[in-house]
Amino acid sequence: MKTTPKLLAYAIVGIGALFMLAPFYFMFVFATQSRTDIFNVPPPLFFSDQLLNNLQVLTTRLPFWKNVGWSLYVGLMSTALTLLFCSMAGYAFALLEFRFKKALFALVMATLMVPSFMNMIPSFMVMDALGWIDTHRALYLPGAASAFGIFLMRQFAASTVPRELLSAARIDGASELGIYWRIALPLMKPALGTLGLITFISSWNNFMNPLIVMRSAENYTLPLALRSLFSTTSTEWGALMAGSAIATLPLIVLFVVSSRQLIAGLTAGAVK
């Protein structure tokens, strides 16, 4: 009798997983179908032989592989800069003492309450004033020190980095930069891995910021490039599904490889 609730729970989770995975499955199936076959009733349930044709249409209509390269470049730059600046700020807020520390941290946290759409026009005006319209630095530099990243690193550093160890390093003559780089940063690896994953996925999927600042198709990142395939009369749905499948594959592989790291970093320090 005790196994009945457990089996019921597994059944509910299994059914939920099927509903969640169904869109991904149909995306990969439709990537191998022609435009007309996609709209058959009932829809196709198995793979077909139109993948190469869809890829040919995709690369003809778009500089697709260049768009993939730009997405990868922006994602890596965003991740690297976010990890650097957020870890430094989190270390400072958690383990250093300075004037207006609490007020500054409260100000950083307050920015989380500002809806993202309110930043669109000011962001565009700043990028235009800097001459960064249609340049990729406008996609990774403005968000390099995110409030969420600073909060995550600050909380992790406060719970895992021993202050006694830092005091001993200072007595030995280590500089603050050396303490951060050689002692605190290695201890913050779980949180760094989690923040890196979240940042890369967010950057890879980012649509709104490229829409605001990018102008030429050759500089588009993947979400914006795929959106340009839409047409009121002749959308190549097979090509669009093929591009979406290719854009999704790296994220699926990344999540499968690092899901444990993601969960460990988010829950670190939650249980003593």
mmCIF file of N, CA, C and O in Angstrom, residues 10 26 39 53 67 80-81 84 86 97 116 123 146 184 200 207 212 217 220-221 230-231 238-239:
data_model
loop_
_atom_site.group_PDB
_atom_site.id
_atom_site.type_symbol
_atom_site.label_atom_id
_atom_site.label_comp_id
_atom_site.label_asym_id
_atom_site.label_seq_id
_atom_site.Cartn_x
_atom_site.Cartn_y
_atom_site.Cartn_z
ATOM 1 N N TYR A 10 5.055 9.286 -9.386
ATOM 2 C CA TYR A 10 5.838 9.055 -10.601
ATOM 3 C C TYR A 10 4.983 9.229 -11.853
ATOM 4 O O TYR A 10 5.442 9.763 -12.882
ATOM 5 N N PHE A 26 8.233 17.939 -31.242
ATOM 6 C CA PHE A 26 7.606 18.364 -32.491
ATOM 7 C C PHE A 26 8.468 19.382 -33.232
ATOM 8 O O PHE A 26 8.438 19.435 -34.466
ATOM 9 N N PHE A 39 1.513 21.353 -41.769
ATOM 10 C CA PHE A 39 0.129 21.739 -41.479
ATOM 11 C C PHE A 39 -0.876 20.656 -41.830
ATOM 12 O O PHE A 39 -2.082 20.937 -41.913
ATOM 13 N N ASN A 53 16.906 20.121 -47.212
ATOM 14 C CA ASN A 53 16.237 21.184 -47.966
ATOM 15 C C ASN A 53 15.924 22.378 -47.064
ATOM 16 O O ASN A 53 16.086 23.538 -47.471
ATOM 17 N N ASN A 67 25.310 34.250 -37.841
ATOM 18 C CA ASN A 67 24.439 34.577 -36.706
ATOM 19 C C ASN A 67 24.717 33.666 -35.518
ATOM 20 O O ASN A 67 24.711 34.110 -34.368
ATOM 21 N N ALA A 80 31.669 35.875 -19.313
ATOM 22 C CA ALA A 80 32.972 36.189 -18.728
ATOM 23 C C ALA A 80 32.934 37.497 -17.933
ATOM 24 O O ALA A 80 33.415 37.565 -16.795
ATOM 25 N N LEU A 81 32.350 38.535 -18.525
ATOM 26 C CA LEU A 81 32.317 39.830 -17.837
ATOM 27 C C LEU A 81 31.403 39.799 -16.615
ATOM 28 O O LEU A 81 31.719 40.394 -15.574
ATOM 29 N N LEU A 84 33.203 38.063 -13.764
ATOM 30 C CA LEU A 84 34.267 38.899 -13.200
ATOM 31 C C LEU A 84 33.691 40.002 -12.313
ATOM 32 O O LEU A 84 34.043 40.120 -11.132
ATOM 33 N N CYS A 86 30.545 40.588 -11.172
ATOM 34 C CA CYS A 86 29.617 40.197 -10.093
ATOM 35 C C CYS A 86 30.358 39.512 -8.954
ATOM 36 O O CYS A 86 30.006 39.697 -7.780
ATOM 37 N N GLU A 97 34.571 45.897 4.493
ATOM 38 C CA GLU A 97 33.850 46.956 5.200
ATOM 39 C C GLU A 97 34.243 48.301 4.587
ATOM 40 O O GLU A 97 35.422 48.613 4.450
ATOM 41 N N SER A 116 11.873 45.562 -16.795
ATOM 42 C CA SER A 116 12.888 45.655 -17.852
ATOM 43 C C SER A 116 12.439 46.540 -19.007
ATOM 44 O O SER A 116 13.269 47.199 -19.648
ATOM 45 N N SER A 123 18.097 52.881 -22.605
ATOM 46 C CA SER A 123 19.202 52.065 -23.118
ATOM 47 C C SER A 123 19.526 52.431 -24.558
ATOM 48 O O SER A 123 20.698 52.574 -24.941
ATOM 49 N N SER A 146 25.111 42.517 -13.266
ATOM 50 C CA SER A 146 23.682 42.402 -12.991
ATOM 51 C C SER A 146 23.428 42.357 -11.493
ATOM 52 O O SER A 146 24.226 41.819 -10.721
ATOM 53 N N ALA A 184 39.383 33.772 -2.314
ATOM 54 C CA ALA A 184 37.917 33.844 -2.353
ATOM 55 C C ALA A 184 37.349 33.250 -3.638
ATOM 56 O O ALA A 184 36.390 32.477 -3.604
ATOM 57 N N PHE A 200 24.776 32.688 -19.608
ATOM 58 C CA PHE A 200 24.935 32.253 -21.001
ATOM 59 C C PHE A 200 23.581 31.920 -21.624
ATOM 60 O O PHE A 200 23.302 32.311 -22.767
ATOM 61 N N PHE A 207 16.267 38.290 -26.971
ATOM 62 C CA PHE A 207 15.670 38.805 -28.207
ATOM 63 C C PHE A 207 15.491 40.319 -28.174
ATOM 64 O O PHE A 207 15.725 41.001 -29.169
ATOM 65 N N ILE A 212 16.494 46.066 -30.228
ATOM 66 C CA ILE A 212 16.592 47.505 -30.009
ATOM 67 C C ILE A 212 17.803 48.106 -30.719
ATOM 68 O O ILE A 212 17.704 49.182 -31.315
ATOM 69 N N ALA A 217 21.382 42.459 -40.903
ATOM 70 C CA ALA A 217 21.140 41.020 -40.745
ATOM 71 C C ALA A 217 22.423 40.256 -40.460
ATOM 72 O O ALA A 217 22.413 39.236 -39.771
ATOM 73 N N TYR A 220 22.998 40.122 -36.715
ATOM 74 C CA TYR A 220 21.950 39.595 -35.850
ATOM 75 C C TYR A 220 22.459 38.419 -35.030
ATOM 76 O O TYR A 220 23.276 37.623 -35.490
ATOM 77 N N THR A 221 21.940 38.304 -33.815
ATOM 78 C CA THR A 221 22.102 37.069 -33.056
ATOM 79 C C THR A 221 20.960 36.122 -33.448
ATOM 80 O O THR A 221 20.016 36.510 -34.139
ATOM 81 N N PHE A 230 10.011 35.244 -40.399
ATOM 82 C CA PHE A 230 8.557 35.341 -40.422
ATOM 83 C C PHE A 230 8.107 36.273 -41.544
ATOM 84 O O PHE A 230 8.699 37.319 -41.790
ATOM 85 N N SER A 231 7.035 35.872 -42.196
ATOM 86 C CA SER A 231 6.440 36.678 -43.254
ATOM 87 C C SER A 231 4.930 36.502 -43.223
ATOM 88 O O SER A 231 4.432 35.448 -42.820
ATOM 89 N N GLY A 238 9.446 25.059 -42.195
ATOM 90 C CA GLY A 238 10.432 23.981 -42.051
ATOM 91 C C GLY A 238 11.814 24.522 -41.758
ATOM 92 O O GLY A 238 12.523 24.027 -40.874
ATOM 93 N N ALA A 239 12.204 25.564 -42.500
ATOM 94 C CA ALA A 239 13.504 26.194 -42.258
ATOM 95 C C ALA A 239 13.548 26.844 -40.884
ATOM 96 O O ALA A 239 14.564 26.786 -40.181
#
